[in-house]
Amino acid sequence: MHMLKKIDLALQLGNDESEALKKEIDTLGARLTALQQEIKKAGIPVMVILEGWGTSGKGSLIGRILRYLDPRGARMYSITQPTGEEARKPAMNRFWLTLPAKGEIAVYDRSWYHDWMTIGKPWKQKEIEIFERQLTDDGYVIFKFFLHISKKEQKKRLKELESSKNTAWRVSGADLHQNKNYETYEKCFENMLETTSYSFAPWKVVSGMKRKMALRDVLSEIVTRMEDILAKVQAEGKDALQKQGTLPEEMQFQMAPQPKLSEIDLSQEMSDEEYWQKLDELQKELLGLTYKLYRKKIPMVICYEGWDAAGKGGNIKRLVSGMDARDYMVHPVAAPTSEEKSRHFLWRFWKNIPKTGHIAIFDRTWYGRVMVERIEGFATEKQWKRAYNEINEFEQELHDWGAIIVKFWLQIDKDVQLERFTERQNTPEKQWKITDEDWRNREKWDAYEVAIDEMIENTSTKVAPWHIIESNNKHYARIKAIEIVIEAIKNRLAEI
Amino acid sequence: MHMLKKIDLALQLGNDESEALKKEIDTLGARLTALQQEIKKAGIPVMVILEGWGTSGKGSLIGRILRYLDPRGARMYSITQPTGEEARKPAMNRFWLTLPAKGEIAVYDRSWYHDWMTIGKPWKQKEIEIFERQLTDDGYVIFKFFLHISKKEQKKRLKELESSKNTAWRVSGADLHQNKNYETYEKCFENMLETTSYSFAPWKVVSGMKRKMALRDVLSEIVTRMEDILAKVQAEGKDALQKQGTLPEEMQFQMAPQPKLSEIDLSQEMSDEEYWQKLDELQKELLGLTYKLYRKKIPMVICYEGWDAAGKGGNIKRLVSGMDARDYMVHPVAAPTSEEKSRHFLWRFWKNIPKTGHIAIFDRTWYGRVMVERIEGFATEKQWKRAYNEINEFEQELHDWGAIIVKFWLQIDKDVQLERFTERQNTPEKQWKITDEDWRNREKWDAYEVAIDEMIENTSTKVAPWHIIESNNKHYARIKAIEIVIEAIKNRLAEI
């Protein structure tokens, strides 16, 4: 409890208008301007957040920092209460969406700490830690500043603002409440700073008693740390900031083990009659259940992975036939765009998290990281190895938020794939479904099988288990998938 | 007044369960599935909207249509009340954001007619017409269906829904109000259908009395029209759907004429002393004024265009120094991404419209269409010629919504550009600012000058006039730009 206390606010009561200070700021500002170009060249994504007491000068300080930055590559976010839409997504969702691309700088006036700097609000500490750790593991640089002022100074500033008609509106009830209960807030802030000053994203408390000195201190911290980081990247190469992260053997998740692919029996049969009858019954049942989810505002995430030609498309089609088109959205996942490639790999999936009461169906998913990206070398070994843990954390976060998660692996054997490929090749209306890439992937079947077995072993958690769907027989596979979705919904509804 | 009346609802009371009808639907559905692939290949963006009476079966009909579509290329939007965020943007903004890419299909359950199908709400008829016209001019295909049922049928369906606990929640107060006041709504809908059944985007009223027949009618309309359109594209080539649009000589805007570039005197001087003094004063004044905009929720759009090295970046920097970083956002505009290129050219700018009370500053703008895209041939002649009118309509829409619009052209002469290019080339910290492209553009100076003169002549409207800023002297240019922004704000504040 002394990140705030150890700052001697009285010490800072020097001359804020000295020429020397102005010069120092000018020099630091010019260095920041130059550094931004190097950051861009090195492709480092940077996030700078400013928290602090009301009236501590966050806004004007950010304005000053932005002046040193080329707006083509810098973006500022003002964080307030989540909107109605945002409140229906996981708490960290809206912050994931703000991620800067490689080489860009995002500056935050308030941040993901905003919601939890109000006394009495529950802390999303675990989620914040995961957010900052996953990003810094991936080479993001995060600066966290806290602007500190004394109770007396805050009171003085509030009075000044209130004294003029032009500024009185800027004083909020929250600011006044803060000043009145300064000591309580101070404890709350101390606690936040201590708990969340991670080695990978430490807090820097800066005295906000004098505006120019505060600016100098913030600039100086950014410039010094960025210069160190750039030197490291220069010396060790592009991937110097990539961290090992948490490896599978260190993960702490309760698992729901599944068999290896080679152990799966694929000989199931299903008569046409049985198929049509069951399909009709199950779709009707599913419709009723999804309406219940909608009314109870329970979100659901359904993931489809499987071999090429395993029948994902047809399976999804039959599943959604038992849903109301207004409740679900199918997200086909193709190769990432350049925008997506230049951010953390989970970014593009956070963009498609459903709101409460809705269902998101992913046709291919974030598991591409540990399959195609691993096999094709699009992800480094560090990246795909730590992805198991990142994915488990991601799914745990969705679970904790309240989502039902169902993950399907559609399993077929190599002969059936060949049959289906050949049929597609020979049927004019189906030719669009088959590409050279499919044939190339097929040649790597064995490597993929190793990767898939590892994936299922490492990510079949209790809260988001894999379901292997035997799909040599498409009818059987479709019925089984719908049954699993129905069961997952029933289980959740039984809990509440 | 007879788009609804001419539909004989009684005629449709035939057998909805006949085998022949089922077969017809299956055939149409299969054709739609195949057509989607052709639409994709031909790169045609398609929008299908479904409006209609409450309980007319829009939702389930859309669900059925979606089953025939590959989700990789089809997206469904459920339109309800605008969120708080959306309500702070121009009314059509949220619909612009949903535009499908070339070859994709967007299906809407309710649409941009949603807000105006409630009795008593003001109509955004002009905005809707512009939206649909601009899109169809650019090759979008828009289907507009209205599902019609009788008062008696609606009453029956509402009662059915209410009778079961599982469905009663689906009956809204709005539905009941509609049924009670059926005749009034009917007049309102007739009026809407008549007024907005444009030749380029006509309404098709479909009887919703029998669900399968309605599905058949909708599928049939889509399949028939799409086959015609595809045949046309096959015969006439990719640009067959591009329309001439409204040409400059047909535009109906009040203009605020400006001199030609060659007539501009660029000999201004400004002493350092005068510059620093004015800059400080003006920035302070601007800060106060932007706070007023914020409080009165007036949005502002500031556009910067100008020759390479005319000093846009530095000018913007000094302008925003007189603003609160929380109120403005600078949007640097580079070459469009592939996502942006495959949609109407205004799409990417609609994404960055500020919310009320905020300021958006565009560093390069939608005027790229009639400059670089024209000169380099990225836009066809049809496209850039009709862009003058599209842009004027766009800016008029922002104005009508309440935005202050300020457009700057930063003018320098060819010698000054050469000086600045050379200086950039020879100064290591500035080399990133100069590219081969800049030199290539310079060679086309004369062609650009023709395009710019035409641009200013055609788009300097009274509501969004161009301001030519003499920028050989950077100090002079910065002061003049801030003064113009201040004046624009004062003028607006004086009006209210």
mmCIF file with all atom_site columns, C-alpha atoms in Angstrom, chain B residues 95-189:
data_model
loop_
_atom_site.group_PDB
_atom_site.id
_atom_site.type_symbol
_atom_site.label_atom_id
_atom_site.label_alt_id
_atom_site.label_comp_id
_atom_site.label_asym_id
_atom_site.label_entity_id
_atom_site.label_seq_id
_atom_site.pdbx_PDB_ins_code
_atom_site.Cartn_x
_atom_site.Cartn_y
_atom_site.Cartn_z
_atom_site.occupancy
_atom_site.B_iso_or_equiv
_atom_site.pdbx_formal_charge
_atom_site.auth_seq_id
_atom_site.auth_comp_id
_atom_site.auth_asym_id
_atom_site.auth_atom_id
_atom_site.pdbx_PDB_model_num
ATOM 1  C CA . PHE B 1 95  ? -27.312 1.297   -42.646 1.00 0.00 ? 95  PHE B CA 1
ATOM 2  C CA . TRP B 1 96  ? -24.299 2.465   -44.627 1.00 0.00 ? 96  TRP B CA 1
ATOM 3  C CA . LEU B 1 97  ? -22.161 0.409   -42.263 1.00 0.00 ? 97  LEU B CA 1
ATOM 4  C CA . THR B 1 98  ? -24.002 -2.791  -43.222 1.00 0.00 ? 98  THR B CA 1
ATOM 5  C CA . LEU B 1 99  ? -23.161 -2.582  -46.955 1.00 0.00 ? 99  LEU B CA 1
ATOM 6  C CA . PRO B 1 100 ? -22.295 -5.978  -48.424 1.00 0.00 ? 100 PRO B CA 1
ATOM 7  C CA . ALA B 1 101 ? -19.036 -6.293  -50.346 1.00 0.00 ? 101 ALA B CA 1
ATOM 8  C CA . LYS B 1 102 ? -19.024 -7.139  -54.027 1.00 0.00 ? 102 LYS B CA 1
ATOM 9  C CA . GLY B 1 103 ? -20.447 -10.622 -54.513 1.00 0.00 ? 103 GLY B CA 1
ATOM 10 C CA . GLU B 1 104 ? -22.007 -10.724 -51.056 1.00 0.00 ? 104 GLU B CA 1
ATOM 11 C CA . ILE B 1 105 ? -25.649 -10.783 -50.049 1.00 0.00 ? 105 ILE B CA 1
ATOM 12 C CA . ALA B 1 106 ? -27.072 -8.882  -47.093 1.00 0.00 ? 106 ALA B CA 1
ATOM 13 C CA . VAL B 1 107 ? -30.534 -9.839  -45.886 1.00 0.00 ? 107 VAL B CA 1
ATOM 14 C CA . TYR B 1 108 ? -32.449 -7.426  -43.648 1.00 0.00 ? 108 TYR B CA 1
ATOM 15 C CA . ASP B 1 109 ? -35.228 -8.276  -41.235 1.00 0.00 ? 109 ASP B CA 1
ATOM 16 C CA . ARG B 1 110 ? -36.710 -4.785  -41.153 1.00 0.00 ? 110 ARG B CA 1
ATOM 17 C CA . SER B 1 111 ? -34.559 -2.091  -42.653 1.00 0.00 ? 111 SER B CA 1
ATOM 18 C CA . TRP B 1 112 ? -34.013 1.631   -43.089 1.00 0.00 ? 112 TRP B CA 1
ATOM 19 C CA . TYR B 1 113 ? -37.798 1.843   -43.359 1.00 0.00 ? 113 TYR B CA 1
ATOM 20 C CA . HIS B 1 114 ? -38.057 0.590   -39.770 1.00 0.00 ? 114 HIS B CA 1
ATOM 21 C CA . ASP B 1 115 ? -37.899 3.960   -38.075 1.00 0.00 ? 115 ASP B CA 1
ATOM 22 C CA . TRP B 1 116 ? -40.451 5.393   -40.406 1.00 0.00 ? 116 TRP B CA 1
ATOM 23 C CA . MET B 1 117 ? -43.081 2.701   -40.375 1.00 0.00 ? 117 MET B CA 1
ATOM 24 C CA . THR B 1 118 ? -44.380 3.994   -37.088 1.00 0.00 ? 118 THR B CA 1
ATOM 25 C CA . ILE B 1 119 ? -47.223 6.415   -37.454 1.00 0.00 ? 119 ILE B CA 1
ATOM 26 C CA . GLY B 1 120 ? -46.303 9.951   -36.613 1.00 0.00 ? 120 GLY B CA 1
ATOM 27 C CA . LYS B 1 121 ? -42.542 9.590   -37.002 1.00 0.00 ? 121 LYS B CA 1
ATOM 28 C CA . PRO B 1 122 ? -40.992 12.024  -39.462 1.00 0.00 ? 122 PRO B CA 1
ATOM 29 C CA . TRP B 1 123 ? -39.967 10.493  -42.752 1.00 0.00 ? 123 TRP B CA 1
ATOM 30 C CA . LYS B 1 124 ? -36.377 10.419  -43.927 1.00 0.00 ? 124 LYS B CA 1
ATOM 31 C CA . GLN B 1 125 ? -37.582 10.057  -47.474 1.00 0.00 ? 125 GLN B CA 1
ATOM 32 C CA . LYS B 1 126 ? -34.882 12.149  -49.140 1.00 0.00 ? 126 LYS B CA 1
ATOM 33 C CA . GLU B 1 127 ? -32.117 10.304  -47.302 1.00 0.00 ? 127 GLU B CA 1
ATOM 34 C CA . ILE B 1 128 ? -33.558 6.920   -48.234 1.00 0.00 ? 128 ILE B CA 1
ATOM 35 C CA . GLU B 1 129 ? -33.870 7.854   -51.881 1.00 0.00 ? 129 GLU B CA 1
ATOM 36 C CA . ILE B 1 130 ? -30.270 9.061   -51.977 1.00 0.00 ? 130 ILE B CA 1
ATOM 37 C CA . PHE B 1 131 ? -29.074 5.916   -50.198 1.00 0.00 ? 131 PHE B CA 1
ATOM 38 C CA . GLU B 1 132 ? -30.803 3.541   -52.587 1.00 0.00 ? 132 GLU B CA 1
ATOM 39 C CA . ARG B 1 133 ? -29.967 5.584   -55.669 1.00 0.00 ? 133 ARG B CA 1
ATOM 40 C CA . GLN B 1 134 ? -26.276 5.994   -54.843 1.00 0.00 ? 134 GLN B CA 1
ATOM 41 C CA . LEU B 1 135 ? -25.961 2.269   -54.218 1.00 0.00 ? 135 LEU B CA 1
ATOM 42 C CA . THR B 1 136 ? -27.819 1.121   -57.322 1.00 0.00 ? 136 THR B CA 1
ATOM 43 C CA . ASP B 1 137 ? -25.874 3.652   -59.421 1.00 0.00 ? 137 ASP B CA 1
ATOM 44 C CA . ASP B 1 138 ? -22.782 1.836   -58.187 1.00 0.00 ? 138 ASP B CA 1
ATOM 45 C CA . GLY B 1 139 ? -24.083 -1.588  -59.219 1.00 0.00 ? 139 GLY B CA 1
ATOM 46 C CA . TYR B 1 140 ? -25.809 -2.700  -56.005 1.00 0.00 ? 140 TYR B CA 1
ATOM 47 C CA . VAL B 1 141 ? -28.973 -4.733  -56.506 1.00 0.00 ? 141 VAL B CA 1
ATOM 48 C CA . ILE B 1 142 ? -31.700 -4.003  -53.957 1.00 0.00 ? 142 ILE B CA 1
ATOM 49 C CA . PHE B 1 143 ? -34.765 -6.180  -53.403 1.00 0.00 ? 143 PHE B CA 1
ATOM 50 C CA . LYS B 1 144 ? -37.515 -4.685  -51.266 1.00 0.00 ? 144 LYS B CA 1
ATOM 51 C CA . PHE B 1 145 ? -40.285 -6.991  -50.153 1.00 0.00 ? 145 PHE B CA 1
ATOM 52 C CA . PHE B 1 146 ? -43.366 -6.054  -48.180 1.00 0.00 ? 146 PHE B CA 1
ATOM 53 C CA . LEU B 1 147 ? -45.282 -8.953  -46.608 1.00 0.00 ? 147 LEU B CA 1
ATOM 54 C CA . HIS B 1 148 ? -48.969 -8.181  -46.578 1.00 0.00 ? 148 HIS B CA 1
ATOM 55 C CA . ILE B 1 149 ? -51.667 -9.869  -44.480 1.00 0.00 ? 149 ILE B CA 1
ATOM 56 C CA . SER B 1 150 ? -55.262 -8.956  -43.695 1.00 0.00 ? 150 SER B CA 1
ATOM 57 C CA . LYS B 1 151 ? -56.478 -7.508  -40.434 1.00 0.00 ? 151 LYS B CA 1
ATOM 58 C CA . LYS B 1 152 ? -58.340 -10.696 -39.648 1.00 0.00 ? 152 LYS B CA 1
ATOM 59 C CA . GLU B 1 153 ? -55.364 -12.913 -40.316 1.00 0.00 ? 153 GLU B CA 1
ATOM 60 C CA . GLN B 1 154 ? -53.111 -10.724 -38.171 1.00 0.00 ? 154 GLN B CA 1
ATOM 61 C CA . LYS B 1 155 ? -55.613 -10.871 -35.332 1.00 0.00 ? 155 LYS B CA 1
ATOM 62 C CA . LYS B 1 156 ? -55.762 -14.662 -35.609 1.00 0.00 ? 156 LYS B CA 1
ATOM 63 C CA . ARG B 1 157 ? -51.982 -14.982 -35.522 1.00 0.00 ? 157 ARG B CA 1
ATOM 64 C CA . LEU B 1 158 ? -51.637 -12.650 -32.554 1.00 0.00 ? 158 LEU B CA 1
ATOM 65 C CA . LYS B 1 159 ? -54.227 -14.674 -30.647 1.00 0.00 ? 159 LYS B CA 1
ATOM 66 C CA . GLU B 1 160 ? -52.429 -17.908 -31.473 1.00 0.00 ? 160 GLU B CA 1
ATOM 67 C CA . LEU B 1 161 ? -49.139 -16.536 -30.243 1.00 0.00 ? 161 LEU B CA 1
ATOM 68 C CA . GLU B 1 162 ? -50.712 -15.191 -27.075 1.00 0.00 ? 162 GLU B CA 1
ATOM 69 C CA . SER B 1 163 ? -52.362 -18.499 -26.288 1.00 0.00 ? 163 SER B CA 1
ATOM 70 C CA . SER B 1 164 ? -49.078 -20.290 -25.529 1.00 0.00 ? 164 SER B CA 1
ATOM 71 C CA . LYS B 1 165 ? -46.636 -19.406 -22.774 1.00 0.00 ? 165 LYS B CA 1
ATOM 72 C CA . ASN B 1 166 ? -43.750 -20.181 -25.119 1.00 0.00 ? 166 ASN B CA 1
ATOM 73 C CA . THR B 1 167 ? -44.776 -17.656 -27.732 1.00 0.00 ? 167 THR B CA 1
ATOM 74 C CA . ALA B 1 168 ? -46.743 -15.006 -25.871 1.00 0.00 ? 168 ALA B CA 1
ATOM 75 C CA . TRP B 1 169 ? -43.606 -12.931 -25.274 1.00 0.00 ? 169 TRP B CA 1
ATOM 76 C CA . ARG B 1 170 ? -43.230 -12.520 -29.010 1.00 0.00 ? 170 ARG B CA 1
ATOM 77 C CA . VAL B 1 171 ? -46.352 -10.392 -29.204 1.00 0.00 ? 171 VAL B CA 1
ATOM 78 C CA . SER B 1 172 ? -45.340 -6.772  -28.761 1.00 0.00 ? 172 SER B CA 1
ATOM 79 C CA . GLY B 1 173 ? -47.399 -3.773  -27.873 1.00 0.00 ? 173 GLY B CA 1
ATOM 80 C CA . ALA B 1 174 ? -46.561 -2.411  -31.296 1.00 0.00 ? 174 ALA B CA 1
ATOM 81 C CA . ASP B 1 175 ? -48.127 -5.472  -32.954 1.00 0.00 ? 175 ASP B CA 1
ATOM 82 C CA . LEU B 1 176 ? -51.332 -5.074  -30.992 1.00 0.00 ? 176 LEU B CA 1
ATOM 83 C CA . HIS B 1 177 ? -51.437 -1.364  -31.746 1.00 0.00 ? 177 HIS B CA 1
ATOM 84 C CA . GLN B 1 178 ? -51.018 -2.174  -35.416 1.00 0.00 ? 178 GLN B CA 1
ATOM 85 C CA . ASN B 1 179 ? -53.922 -4.588  -35.449 1.00 0.00 ? 179 ASN B CA 1
ATOM 86 C CA . LYS B 1 180 ? -56.213 -2.233  -33.571 1.00 0.00 ? 180 LYS B CA 1
ATOM 87 C CA . ASN B 1 181 ? -55.401 0.582   -35.952 1.00 0.00 ? 181 ASN B CA 1
ATOM 88 C CA . TYR B 1 182 ? -54.998 -1.549  -39.036 1.00 0.00 ? 182 TYR B CA 1
ATOM 89 C CA . GLU B 1 183 ? -56.641 0.882   -41.447 1.00 0.00 ? 183 GLU B CA 1
ATOM 90 C CA . THR B 1 184 ? -54.506 3.809   -40.339 1.00 0.00 ? 184 THR B CA 1
ATOM 91 C CA . TYR B 1 185 ? -51.348 1.745   -40.682 1.00 0.00 ? 185 TYR B CA 1
ATOM 92 C CA . GLU B 1 186 ? -52.510 0.496   -44.043 1.00 0.00 ? 186 GLU B CA 1
ATOM 93 C CA . LYS B 1 187 ? -52.702 4.071   -45.298 1.00 0.00 ? 187 LYS B CA 1
ATOM 94 C CA . CYS B 1 188 ? -49.300 4.795   -43.845 1.00 0.00 ? 188 CYS B CA 1
ATOM 95 C CA . PHE B 1 189 ? -47.784 1.731   -45.529 1.00 0.00 ? 189 PHE B CA 1
#
